[in-house]
């Protein structure tokens, strides 16, 4: 059994809880205990520094203190250990946990005996020696035969300072009131006992950290002894990581609010306290802190209330925007909206900081900051946004496009013409779609030019389709004739035979117009030699003849 | 520090032991209400028989012991929890009422025997020698598979070995308190490890040996006042907690909070702390900082995993009064927690009864309790729970009888209906002659007390009477 216990405790040190090797040793240990109970109903072991004895017999020996089970007991003062039948089901797992704790690095402060006491094992007993050694026992004097002759009379003769004359006995002044004799005065009835039980539950469930924080802030607000304010702030600082790791983000939010209020209120904090409080707020928004927080969110280590998390982000300083934008970009579907919402919250309070970020060297930051501009409707940033339509990074250019649409930035619409010729296909397609969304009819000639260009001739079908459709959507019936020309067989484009895919795109575009003219044009190619064109026309006719969907 | 247990170690699983006690309770309850042939009675008896047989089949014998407030079934201590405390309490009360401390049951016991024994237990206990009266019933031979033995009530005269144990625990606790605070004053890291052991030791002693530990609080070593005070407050707090049925671990945590409640005083200048006379306003303000200092100083104490938040709060709140008085002042809403309120009562009581210099108007222990009862700043239920344990006249009170004899309260009366009639040591006769051998008298015992009535309480130290010499000698 001892061998099994040794192996199991070693396995506990070396392996994770779900490791099969550890589970195997744990099971063997239980079986070893059960085997002992076939023979005896309890087992008592004497604990020596490097060995355990059962009676006179050494059942375990290990000289190496680091590995020794007996030394683990011995150094805590335990000199005898008894296990009773059933312990393997009742307390063995807890004992293993305690032994593991006692052996873990940095376990210097862990007291095995206190741990055993707290565990309150019913089926394990132990005896200890007092490691304090000899402690002087209080001495009591002899009662002697002191002169007590006058005590009673002196005591009785004295006026009772609290005596109000009620409930006196007949024989002289007394402080003893018959009212005191009523035991119901002191006895607690069932309702009161229940009330105290509720109070006890409240105590057990008490939000200790919250109450400590409240106490710290109470004292921080008053003039205290020198150095106290700084000490309080250092405690608050060191509590923050613990609060975060326990998902007590509500407390973190509270701390940030309290510190902000203190800093905003004149005359409460001294200069050095102000500096410290400020540094705490700053630290919360630093990349290291935020990356750690997001990592713990991602790994599920911290599982916060979404609303509270949002509040926390919103209370960070503007310097945090940069890091949050970066983290949002790298985060998954679940976290990204939260982080972006947090950024928006900060940005609402510090819009200038967001505008500043548009000048960042990091295109990711610029992109995200641009998107924030759009979400917040910061029109005064539009001049900078306009310049960003020529940014070297297509992601930035796309973001500017989105903002132009979001804010209906008419002053920047002219920039969209050149974006139709952007080097990035995604930007080009998005520009057409943007124009379509904005219903910007002045762009019709731009699109006419584009669909006749060599560039479009050489591009992929998806882009061609987007341009033709955009042209049709914006031009309406006015562009039926040009589109019919693009549709016609035998037509030439830039000196070459018009390719069938362009003709098919023209057909689809005509289908979007749905006018009698466009339908007639489509019918004219119903028997076209090109299957691609015939199919496109057929699809387009079907679409044109179908009742239009909701706007 | 080993848990208390009778020597019989043929342990029963906790579940089976639990079922045994609860089925005994059910059977008693059923027999109390219904005739024997009632279906409910028959059902509960059948269940009891089944549980007992199961246990006896496994272990051959069955023993139920009542030690203090704990049941031990075949050596294993039964845990009190929310599902059984009422049943356990009821059975304990029934047994104690008859002076029964233990029952042994042999294999082969029949349902009829169970019925007989339970019925005897349901009878009113004899006013005189209840155990003896019950034992007579067993002499008729109709319950041969049962044997009973008496309950070890808290002795009127404290068992010397229990007293010795209490002294050792008390001395250790003070030694630890001294060392921890001395280390803290020197700027060394604060480890709560030793304090945890001290608190656990006090819990064990109070639970197993409460009256002796309370008696230890009468020792007044004023050189070590700070440390004896912390230990005394821990003892009183645990006593109150016990009255409120806190669990063992809750008592321990409460005790630890109490031991550390004045930890902040390590930052109070020693010359102010030890000043014999009245403090100036400035000195008083300085001392009052110890609540906040305790909150801050304890934060960095090691040995408790994360910071010891509960002891921090108790150190901070123990001078706050309900309704907003006391200190420090609250700017944000706060109601001191239950543990803080318990420590408050204990702290005030011990401090008020520890006056080093007699001043006019100094209060006796009973008077202090009365003041606390009428002061709305103290939680009245906590004060009453304290009185439930200490009695109206707490241990160490010097009393004058209507016979002009002098006595010292040695122990509260275990019977809550006689809180005003403690066990006393008569130390002087009606002529004022000191007795070489003080006489122990239970004032609730009509015969022994000879009708003595307390008519006055007074402060022992005024007359140079060292109470602990009488109680611990």
mmCIF file of N, CA and C in Angstrom, chain A residues 41 76 85 109 111 113-114 117-118 120 122 125-128 130 136 138 140-141 143 146 148-149 151 155-156 158 160 171 174-176 180 185-187 192 195-196 199 203-204 206 209 211 214-219 221-222 228 231 238-239 246 258, chain B residues 1-2 5 10-11 14 77 79 171-172 197 200 204 219 244 248-250 252 267 289 292-293 296 299 302 306 309-310 316-317 328-329 331-332 334 337-339 341 367 370-371 381 384 387-388 392 404 406 432 434 436 455-456 462 469-470 472-473:
data_model
loop_
_atom_site.group_PDB
_atom_site.id
_atom_site.type_symbol
_atom_site.label_atom_id
_atom_site.label_comp_id
_atom_site.label_asym_id
_atom_site.label_seq_id
_atom_site.Cartn_x
_atom_site.Cartn_y
_atom_site.Cartn_z
ATOM 1 N N UNK A 41 -8.660 -3.708 9.838
ATOM 2 C CA UNK A 41 -9.669 -2.676 9.623
ATOM 3 C C UNK A 41 -9.086 -1.268 9.722
ATOM 4 N N UNK A 76 6.606 18.288 8.760
ATOM 5 C CA UNK A 76 5.446 19.064 9.239
ATOM 6 C C UNK A 76 5.148 18.776 10.704
ATOM 7 N N UNK A 85 -10.653 1.837 7.463
ATOM 8 C CA UNK A 85 -11.282 1.200 6.298
ATOM 9 C C UNK A 85 -12.266 2.158 5.622
ATOM 10 N N UNK A 109 5.243 27.938 1.829
ATOM 11 C CA UNK A 109 4.245 28.439 2.765
ATOM 12 C C UNK A 109 3.138 27.443 3.028
ATOM 13 N N UNK A 111 1.352 24.469 4.596
ATOM 14 C CA UNK A 111 1.502 23.659 5.792
ATOM 15 C C UNK A 111 0.643 22.412 5.663
ATOM 16 N N UNK A 113 0.013 20.025 7.745
ATOM 17 C CA UNK A 113 -0.857 19.760 8.894
ATOM 18 C C UNK A 113 -2.115 20.628 8.831
ATOM 19 N N UNK A 114 -1.949 21.885 8.504
ATOM 20 C CA UNK A 114 -3.139 22.749 8.355
ATOM 21 C C UNK A 114 -4.052 22.214 7.269
ATOM 22 N N UNK A 117 -5.907 19.251 8.547
ATOM 23 C CA UNK A 117 -6.943 19.706 9.478
ATOM 24 C C UNK A 117 -8.146 20.229 8.711
ATOM 25 N N UNK A 118 -7.872 21.087 7.721
ATOM 26 C CA UNK A 118 -8.976 21.674 6.950
ATOM 27 C C UNK A 118 -9.764 20.609 6.205
ATOM 28 N N UNK A 120 -10.365 17.700 7.198
ATOM 29 C CA UNK A 120 -11.266 17.069 8.160
ATOM 30 C C UNK A 120 -11.572 15.624 7.775
ATOM 31 N N UNK A 122 -12.426 11.948 7.974
ATOM 32 C CA UNK A 122 -13.072 11.128 9.011
ATOM 33 C C UNK A 122 -12.320 9.824 9.208
ATOM 34 N N UNK A 125 -6.346 9.597 10.697
ATOM 35 C CA UNK A 125 -5.973 10.315 11.912
ATOM 36 C C UNK A 125 -4.472 10.490 11.919
ATOM 37 N N UNK A 126 -4.024 11.462 12.663
ATOM 38 C CA UNK A 126 -2.579 11.698 12.713
ATOM 39 C C UNK A 126 -2.234 12.306 14.058
ATOM 40 N N UNK A 127 -0.993 12.078 14.453
ATOM 41 C CA UNK A 127 -0.507 12.712 15.678
ATOM 42 C C UNK A 127 0.700 13.550 15.300
ATOM 43 N N UNK A 128 0.802 14.697 15.957
ATOM 44 C CA UNK A 128 1.924 15.567 15.627
ATOM 45 C C UNK A 128 2.709 15.901 16.883
ATOM 46 N N UNK A 130 4.813 19.133 18.576
ATOM 47 C CA UNK A 130 4.787 20.574 18.475
ATOM 48 C C UNK A 130 6.163 21.050 18.025
ATOM 49 N N UNK A 136 6.612 28.295 27.151
ATOM 50 C CA UNK A 136 6.301 28.470 28.577
ATOM 51 C C UNK A 136 4.805 28.445 28.813
ATOM 52 N N UNK A 138 1.566 29.249 30.980
ATOM 53 C CA UNK A 138 1.281 30.335 31.929
ATOM 54 C C UNK A 138 1.273 29.820 33.354
ATOM 55 N N UNK A 140 0.214 30.117 37.264
ATOM 56 C CA UNK A 140 -0.812 30.717 38.110
ATOM 57 C C UNK A 140 -0.284 30.760 39.539
ATOM 58 N N UNK A 141 -0.682 31.807 40.205
ATOM 59 C CA UNK A 141 -0.189 31.954 41.568
ATOM 60 C C UNK A 141 -1.008 31.155 42.561
ATOM 61 N N UNK A 143 -3.543 30.878 45.588
ATOM 62 C CA UNK A 143 -4.621 31.760 46.004
ATOM 63 C C UNK A 143 -4.322 32.370 47.367
ATOM 64 N N UNK A 146 -5.831 35.536 50.996
ATOM 65 C CA UNK A 146 -5.919 36.996 50.915
ATOM 66 C C UNK A 146 -7.020 37.509 51.822
ATOM 67 N N UNK A 148 -10.130 38.903 52.374
ATOM 68 C CA UNK A 148 -11.360 39.142 51.616
ATOM 69 C C UNK A 148 -12.480 39.611 52.532
ATOM 70 N N UNK A 149 -12.075 39.968 53.739
ATOM 71 C CA UNK A 149 -13.092 40.204 54.782
ATOM 72 C C UNK A 149 -14.035 41.350 54.454
ATOM 73 N N UNK A 151 -14.586 42.625 51.277
ATOM 74 C CA UNK A 151 -14.960 42.735 49.864
ATOM 75 C C UNK A 151 -16.469 42.794 49.686
ATOM 76 N N UNK A 155 -18.470 46.024 48.358
ATOM 77 C CA UNK A 155 -19.162 45.898 47.073
ATOM 78 C C UNK A 155 -20.638 46.226 47.225
ATOM 79 N N UNK A 156 -21.246 45.708 48.284
ATOM 80 C CA UNK A 156 -22.685 45.921 48.456
ATOM 81 C C UNK A 156 -23.013 47.358 48.820
ATOM 82 N N UNK A 158 -21.577 50.003 47.742
ATOM 83 C CA UNK A 158 -21.353 50.967 46.672
ATOM 84 C C UNK A 158 -22.611 51.173 45.871
ATOM 85 N N UNK A 160 -24.592 51.584 42.638
ATOM 86 C CA UNK A 160 -24.390 51.010 41.316
ATOM 87 C C UNK A 160 -24.476 52.141 40.295
ATOM 88 N N UNK A 171 -33.339 43.399 49.903
ATOM 89 C CA UNK A 171 -32.263 43.533 50.869
ATOM 90 C C UNK A 171 -31.067 44.303 50.322
ATOM 91 N N UNK A 174 -28.255 46.679 44.852
ATOM 92 C CA UNK A 174 -27.728 45.557 44.070
ATOM 93 C C UNK A 174 -27.686 45.947 42.592
ATOM 94 N N UNK A 175 -26.785 45.346 41.864
ATOM 95 C CA UNK A 175 -26.770 45.594 40.413
ATOM 96 C C UNK A 175 -27.460 44.464 39.675
ATOM 97 N N UNK A 176 -27.904 43.491 40.433
ATOM 98 C CA UNK A 176 -28.504 42.346 39.761
ATOM 99 C C UNK A 176 -30.004 42.563 39.618
ATOM 100 N N UNK A 180 -32.757 40.280 34.461
ATOM 101 C CA UNK A 180 -31.667 39.517 33.859
ATOM 102 C C UNK A 180 -31.925 38.024 33.906
ATOM 103 N N UNK A 185 -34.647 36.312 27.299
ATOM 104 C CA UNK A 185 -33.959 37.519 26.833
ATOM 105 C C UNK A 185 -32.769 37.154 25.967
ATOM 106 N N UNK A 186 -32.172 36.036 26.286
ATOM 107 C CA UNK A 186 -30.914 35.690 25.634
ATOM 108 C C UNK A 186 -31.041 34.528 24.675
ATOM 109 N N UNK A 187 -32.079 33.725 24.900
ATOM 110 C CA UNK A 187 -32.225 32.554 24.041
ATOM 111 C C UNK A 187 -32.629 33.012 22.648
ATOM 112 N N UNK A 192 -34.773 33.586 14.703
ATOM 113 C CA UNK A 192 -33.493 34.284 14.846
ATOM 114 C C UNK A 192 -32.330 33.382 14.437
ATOM 115 N N UNK A 195 -32.284 33.440 10.844
ATOM 116 C CA UNK A 195 -31.750 34.717 10.348
ATOM 117 C C UNK A 195 -30.233 34.697 10.389
ATOM 118 N N UNK A 196 -29.710 34.150 11.454
ATOM 119 C CA UNK A 196 -28.256 34.078 11.560
ATOM 120 C C UNK A 196 -27.676 33.124 10.520
ATOM 121 N N UNK A 199 -27.423 35.056 7.504
ATOM 122 C CA UNK A 199 -26.276 35.956 7.620
ATOM 123 C C UNK A 199 -24.978 35.207 7.378
ATOM 124 N N UNK A 203 -22.211 35.831 4.553
ATOM 125 C CA UNK A 203 -20.788 35.991 4.848
ATOM 126 C C UNK A 203 -19.957 35.090 3.946
ATOM 127 N N UNK A 204 -20.390 33.843 3.823
ATOM 128 C CA UNK A 204 -19.660 32.880 2.992
ATOM 129 C C UNK A 204 -19.668 33.320 1.534
ATOM 130 N N UNK A 206 -19.957 36.310 0.455
ATOM 131 C CA UNK A 206 -19.602 37.723 0.365
ATOM 132 C C UNK A 206 -18.604 37.980 -0.762
ATOM 133 N N UNK A 209 -13.478 40.545 -2.589
ATOM 134 C CA UNK A 209 -12.609 41.461 -3.341
ATOM 135 C C UNK A 209 -13.281 42.796 -3.542
ATOM 136 N N UNK A 211 -15.511 44.186 -1.657
ATOM 137 C CA UNK A 211 -15.545 44.926 -0.390
ATOM 138 C C UNK A 211 -14.163 45.470 -0.032
ATOM 139 N N UNK A 214 -13.637 48.504 -2.177
ATOM 140 C CA UNK A 214 -14.433 49.624 -1.671
ATOM 141 C C UNK A 214 -13.753 50.263 -0.461
ATOM 142 N N UNK A 215 -13.176 49.412 0.411
ATOM 143 C CA UNK A 215 -12.457 49.935 1.582
ATOM 144 C C UNK A 215 -11.230 50.724 1.142
ATOM 145 N N UNK A 216 -10.510 50.186 0.165
ATOM 146 C CA UNK A 216 -9.290 50.855 -0.296
ATOM 147 C C UNK A 216 -9.610 52.222 -0.878
ATOM 148 N N UNK A 217 -10.687 52.293 -1.646
ATOM 149 C CA UNK A 217 -11.023 53.579 -2.250
ATOM 150 C C UNK A 217 -11.548 54.567 -1.211
ATOM 151 N N UNK A 218 -12.261 54.062 -0.215
ATOM 152 C CA UNK A 218 -12.693 54.943 0.873
ATOM 153 C C UNK A 218 -11.495 55.638 1.507
ATOM 154 N N UNK A 219 -10.491 54.837 1.777
ATOM 155 C CA UNK A 219 -9.331 55.386 2.473
ATOM 156 C C UNK A 219 -8.452 56.239 1.554
ATOM 157 N N UNK A 221 -9.506 58.273 -0.532
ATOM 158 C CA UNK A 221 -10.125 59.581 -0.709
ATOM 159 C C UNK A 221 -9.883 60.509 0.469
ATOM 160 N N UNK A 222 -9.347 59.972 1.552
ATOM 161 C CA UNK A 222 -9.155 60.846 2.705
ATOM 162 C C UNK A 222 -7.668 61.136 2.881
ATOM 163 N N UNK A 228 0.464 56.229 2.687
ATOM 164 C CA UNK A 228 -0.663 55.292 2.663
ATOM 165 C C UNK A 228 -1.330 55.250 1.289
ATOM 166 N N UNK A 231 0.599 53.174 -1.004
ATOM 167 C CA UNK A 231 0.474 51.749 -0.671
ATOM 168 C C UNK A 231 -0.850 51.194 -1.190
ATOM 169 N N UNK A 238 -1.735 45.598 -7.973
ATOM 170 C CA UNK A 238 -1.398 44.162 -7.949
ATOM 171 C C UNK A 238 -2.653 43.298 -7.935
ATOM 172 N N UNK A 239 -3.786 43.855 -7.561
ATOM 173 C CA UNK A 239 -5.031 43.071 -7.573
ATOM 174 C C UNK A 239 -5.564 42.884 -8.995
ATOM 175 N N UNK A 246 -9.658 35.904 -12.728
ATOM 176 C CA UNK A 246 -10.864 35.288 -12.164
ATOM 177 C C UNK A 246 -12.134 35.766 -12.857
ATOM 178 N N UNK A 258 -13.271 54.303 -10.806
ATOM 179 C CA UNK A 258 -12.896 54.992 -9.561
ATOM 180 C C UNK A 258 -11.626 55.810 -9.769
ATOM 181 N N UNK B 1 -3.407 17.536 17.967
ATOM 182 C CA UNK B 1 -4.332 18.023 16.981
ATOM 183 C C UNK B 1 -5.088 16.905 16.299
ATOM 184 N N UNK B 2 -4.861 15.636 16.646
ATOM 185 C CA UNK B 2 -5.615 14.586 15.950
ATOM 186 C C UNK B 2 -7.077 14.740 16.306
ATOM 187 N N UNK B 5 -11.566 10.693 18.663
ATOM 188 C CA UNK B 5 -12.309 9.501 18.241
ATOM 189 C C UNK B 5 -12.223 8.448 19.320
ATOM 190 N N UNK B 10 -13.561 -0.061 13.883
ATOM 191 C CA UNK B 10 -14.245 -0.795 12.806
ATOM 192 C C UNK B 10 -15.173 0.200 12.134
ATOM 193 N N UNK B 11 -14.603 1.018 11.324
ATOM 194 C CA UNK B 11 -15.344 2.200 10.872
ATOM 195 C C UNK B 11 -16.445 1.838 9.916
ATOM 196 N N UNK B 14 -19.466 6.694 5.956
ATOM 197 C CA UNK B 14 -20.235 7.848 6.444
ATOM 198 C C UNK B 14 -21.701 7.778 6.035
ATOM 199 N N UNK B 77 -16.434 9.739 12.638
ATOM 200 C CA UNK B 77 -17.233 10.912 13.022
ATOM 201 C C UNK B 77 -18.213 11.234 11.911
ATOM 202 N N UNK B 79 -20.621 13.601 9.807
ATOM 203 C CA UNK B 79 -20.596 14.998 9.403
ATOM 204 C C UNK B 79 -21.992 15.590 9.470
ATOM 205 N N UNK B 171 -1.012 28.779 25.510
ATOM 206 C CA UNK B 171 0.369 29.271 25.528
ATOM 207 C C UNK B 171 0.971 29.258 24.128
ATOM 208 N N UNK B 172 0.727 28.185 23.402
ATOM 209 C CA UNK B 172 1.234 28.081 22.031
ATOM 210 C C UNK B 172 0.695 29.213 21.178
ATOM 211 N N UNK B 197 -2.286 27.246 12.192
ATOM 212 C CA UNK B 197 -2.232 26.140 13.157
ATOM 213 C C UNK B 197 -2.781 26.579 14.502
ATOM 214 N N UNK B 200 -6.508 26.639 14.310
ATOM 215 C CA UNK B 200 -7.057 25.275 14.285
ATOM 216 C C UNK B 200 -6.977 24.644 15.676
ATOM 217 N N UNK B 204 -10.110 23.270 17.918
ATOM 218 C CA UNK B 204 -10.171 21.911 18.488
ATOM 219 C C UNK B 204 -10.435 21.972 19.988
ATOM 220 N N UNK B 219 -6.769 34.701 32.354
ATOM 221 C CA UNK B 219 -5.363 35.026 32.600
ATOM 222 C C UNK B 219 -5.108 36.429 32.094
ATOM 223 N N UNK B 244 -23.523 29.550 16.879
ATOM 224 C CA UNK B 244 -24.248 29.782 15.637
ATOM 225 C C UNK B 244 -24.115 28.612 14.680
ATOM 226 N N UNK B 248 -16.791 23.350 11.136
ATOM 227 C CA UNK B 248 -15.419 23.334 11.657
ATOM 228 C C UNK B 248 -14.511 24.277 10.873
ATOM 229 N N UNK B 249 -14.566 24.195 9.577
ATOM 230 C CA UNK B 249 -13.706 25.060 8.770
ATOM 231 C C UNK B 249 -14.126 26.520 8.869
ATOM 232 N N UNK B 250 -15.408 26.763 9.048
ATOM 233 C CA UNK B 250 -15.861 28.144 9.228
ATOM 234 C C UNK B 250 -15.362 28.687 10.578
ATOM 235 N N UNK B 252 -12.687 27.760 12.029
ATOM 236 C CA UNK B 252 -11.252 27.975 11.865
ATOM 237 C C UNK B 252 -10.991 29.303 11.166
ATOM 238 N N UNK B 267 1.894 48.595 13.216
ATOM 239 C CA UNK B 267 2.345 49.886 12.702
ATOM 240 C C UNK B 267 2.092 51.018 13.697
ATOM 241 N N UNK B 289 -5.905 54.180 13.525
ATOM 242 C CA UNK B 289 -5.442 53.836 12.175
ATOM 243 C C UNK B 289 -5.194 52.335 12.035
ATOM 244 N N UNK B 292 -7.268 50.316 9.404
ATOM 245 C CA UNK B 292 -6.843 50.420 8.009
ATOM 246 C C UNK B 292 -5.470 49.794 7.823
ATOM 247 N N UNK B 293 -4.601 49.977 8.800
ATOM 248 C CA UNK B 293 -3.268 49.387 8.695
ATOM 249 C C UNK B 293 -3.350 47.869 8.609
ATOM 250 N N UNK B 296 -4.226 46.838 5.100
ATOM 251 C CA UNK B 296 -3.112 46.972 4.155
ATOM 252 C C UNK B 296 -1.998 45.964 4.467
ATOM 253 N N UNK B 299 -2.480 42.288 3.378
ATOM 254 C CA UNK B 299 -2.571 41.971 1.950
ATOM 255 C C UNK B 299 -1.396 41.130 1.482
ATOM 256 N N UNK B 302 1.505 35.777 3.323
ATOM 257 C CA UNK B 302 1.557 34.583 2.475
ATOM 258 C C UNK B 302 0.949 33.397 3.200
ATOM 259 N N UNK B 306 -4.197 33.217 -2.533
ATOM 260 C CA UNK B 306 -4.337 34.634 -2.832
ATOM 261 C C UNK B 306 -4.375 35.396 -1.503
ATOM 262 N N UNK B 309 -8.335 37.871 2.071
ATOM 263 C CA UNK B 309 -9.314 38.955 2.017
ATOM 264 C C UNK B 309 -10.234 39.005 3.227
ATOM 265 N N UNK B 310 -10.663 37.840 3.692
ATOM 266 C CA UNK B 310 -11.594 37.892 4.812
ATOM 267 C C UNK B 310 -10.936 38.427 6.085
ATOM 268 N N UNK B 316 -10.291 45.361 9.226
ATOM 269 C CA UNK B 316 -10.740 46.701 8.831
ATOM 270 C C UNK B 316 -12.044 47.087 9.506
ATOM 271 N N UNK B 317 -12.952 46.118 9.669
ATOM 272 C CA UNK B 317 -14.331 46.434 10.092
ATOM 273 C C UNK B 317 -14.590 46.276 11.581
ATOM 274 N N UNK B 328 -13.178 52.812 10.814
ATOM 275 C CA UNK B 328 -13.094 54.064 10.070
ATOM 276 C C UNK B 328 -14.429 54.427 9.414
ATOM 277 N N UNK B 329 -14.521 55.677 8.993
ATOM 278 C CA UNK B 329 -15.766 56.150 8.419
ATOM 279 C C UNK B 329 -15.948 55.551 7.030
ATOM 280 N N UNK B 331 -17.407 55.754 3.318
ATOM 281 C CA UNK B 331 -17.900 56.681 2.306
ATOM 282 C C UNK B 331 -18.750 55.957 1.280
ATOM 283 N N UNK B 332 -18.567 54.683 1.185
ATOM 284 C CA UNK B 332 -19.368 53.857 0.293
ATOM 285 C C UNK B 332 -20.201 52.931 1.165
ATOM 286 N N UNK B 334 -21.654 50.113 3.256
ATOM 287 C CA UNK B 334 -21.025 48.915 3.825
ATOM 288 C C UNK B 334 -21.778 48.499 5.081
ATOM 289 N N UNK B 337 -19.480 42.537 7.902
ATOM 290 C CA UNK B 337 -19.881 41.144 7.748
ATOM 291 C C UNK B 337 -20.116 40.476 9.097
ATOM 292 N N UNK B 338 -20.698 39.288 9.036
ATOM 293 C CA UNK B 338 -21.023 38.557 10.267
ATOM 294 C C UNK B 338 -19.768 38.275 11.079
ATOM 295 N N UNK B 339 -18.699 37.850 10.411
ATOM 296 C CA UNK B 339 -17.469 37.542 11.144
ATOM 297 C C UNK B 339 -16.942 38.805 11.834
ATOM 298 N N UNK B 341 -18.705 41.282 12.885
ATOM 299 C CA UNK B 341 -19.579 41.590 14.024
ATOM 300 C C UNK B 341 -19.310 40.680 15.209
ATOM 301 N N UNK B 367 -21.950 43.328 33.438
ATOM 302 C CA UNK B 367 -22.415 44.668 33.098
ATOM 303 C C UNK B 367 -22.031 45.010 31.663
ATOM 304 N N UNK B 370 -24.441 43.461 29.422
ATOM 305 C CA UNK B 370 -25.715 44.176 29.435
ATOM 306 C C UNK B 370 -25.640 45.435 28.580
ATOM 307 N N UNK B 371 -24.510 46.139 28.691
ATOM 308 C CA UNK B 371 -24.337 47.356 27.887
ATOM 309 C C UNK B 371 -24.342 47.028 26.412
ATOM 310 N N UNK B 381 -28.158 39.810 18.031
ATOM 311 C CA UNK B 381 -28.192 38.347 17.966
ATOM 312 C C UNK B 381 -26.820 37.766 18.294
ATOM 313 N N UNK B 384 -26.347 38.021 21.997
ATOM 314 C CA UNK B 384 -27.119 36.990 22.698
ATOM 315 C C UNK B 384 -26.514 35.606 22.490
ATOM 316 N N UNK B 387 -23.859 35.406 24.958
ATOM 317 C CA UNK B 387 -24.362 35.157 26.308
ATOM 318 C C UNK B 387 -24.845 33.720 26.457
ATOM 319 N N UNK B 388 -25.402 33.194 25.366
ATOM 320 C CA UNK B 388 -25.818 31.780 25.381
ATOM 321 C C UNK B 388 -24.663 30.873 25.773
ATOM 322 N N UNK B 392 -25.044 34.695 31.731
ATOM 323 C CA UNK B 392 -25.257 36.093 32.084
ATOM 324 C C UNK B 392 -24.081 36.614 32.892
ATOM 325 N N UNK B 404 -23.648 36.789 51.806
ATOM 326 C CA UNK B 404 -22.415 37.552 51.993
ATOM 327 C C UNK B 404 -21.163 36.760 51.633
ATOM 328 N N UNK B 406 -18.444 35.167 48.997
ATOM 329 C CA UNK B 406 -17.866 35.639 47.739
ATOM 330 C C UNK B 406 -17.633 34.448 46.821
ATOM 331 N N UNK B 432 -16.424 36.669 55.504
ATOM 332 C CA UNK B 432 -15.305 37.255 54.772
ATOM 333 C C UNK B 432 -14.023 36.469 54.899
ATOM 334 N N UNK B 434 -11.380 33.915 53.866
ATOM 335 C CA UNK B 434 -10.991 33.236 52.622
ATOM 336 C C UNK B 434 -10.942 31.731 52.870
ATOM 337 N N UNK B 436 -9.465 28.148 52.211
ATOM 338 C CA UNK B 436 -8.226 27.541 51.709
ATOM 339 C C UNK B 436 -8.502 26.648 50.510
ATOM 340 N N UNK B 455 -26.272 38.568 44.378
ATOM 341 C CA UNK B 455 -26.897 39.880 44.543
ATOM 342 C C UNK B 455 -26.024 41.018 44.033
ATOM 343 N N UNK B 456 -24.780 40.732 43.777
ATOM 344 C CA UNK B 456 -23.902 41.812 43.319
ATOM 345 C C UNK B 456 -22.748 41.210 42.554
ATOM 346 N N UNK B 462 -9.928 45.042 41.659
ATOM 347 C CA UNK B 462 -9.968 46.114 42.661
ATOM 348 C C UNK B 462 -9.447 45.639 44.010
ATOM 349 N N UNK B 469 -5.849 32.648 39.228
ATOM 350 C CA UNK B 469 -5.214 31.815 40.248
ATOM 351 C C UNK B 469 -6.223 30.818 40.832
ATOM 352 N N UNK B 470 -7.468 31.249 40.911
ATOM 353 C CA UNK B 470 -8.492 30.359 41.467
ATOM 354 C C UNK B 470 -8.984 29.363 40.410
ATOM 355 N N UNK B 472 -7.458 28.415 37.453
ATOM 356 C CA UNK B 472 -6.493 27.601 36.738
ATOM 357 C C UNK B 472 -5.476 26.934 37.652
ATOM 358 N N UNK B 473 -5.572 27.250 38.914
ATOM 359 C CA UNK B 473 -4.597 26.696 39.848
ATOM 360 C C UNK B 473 -4.870 25.238 40.193
#
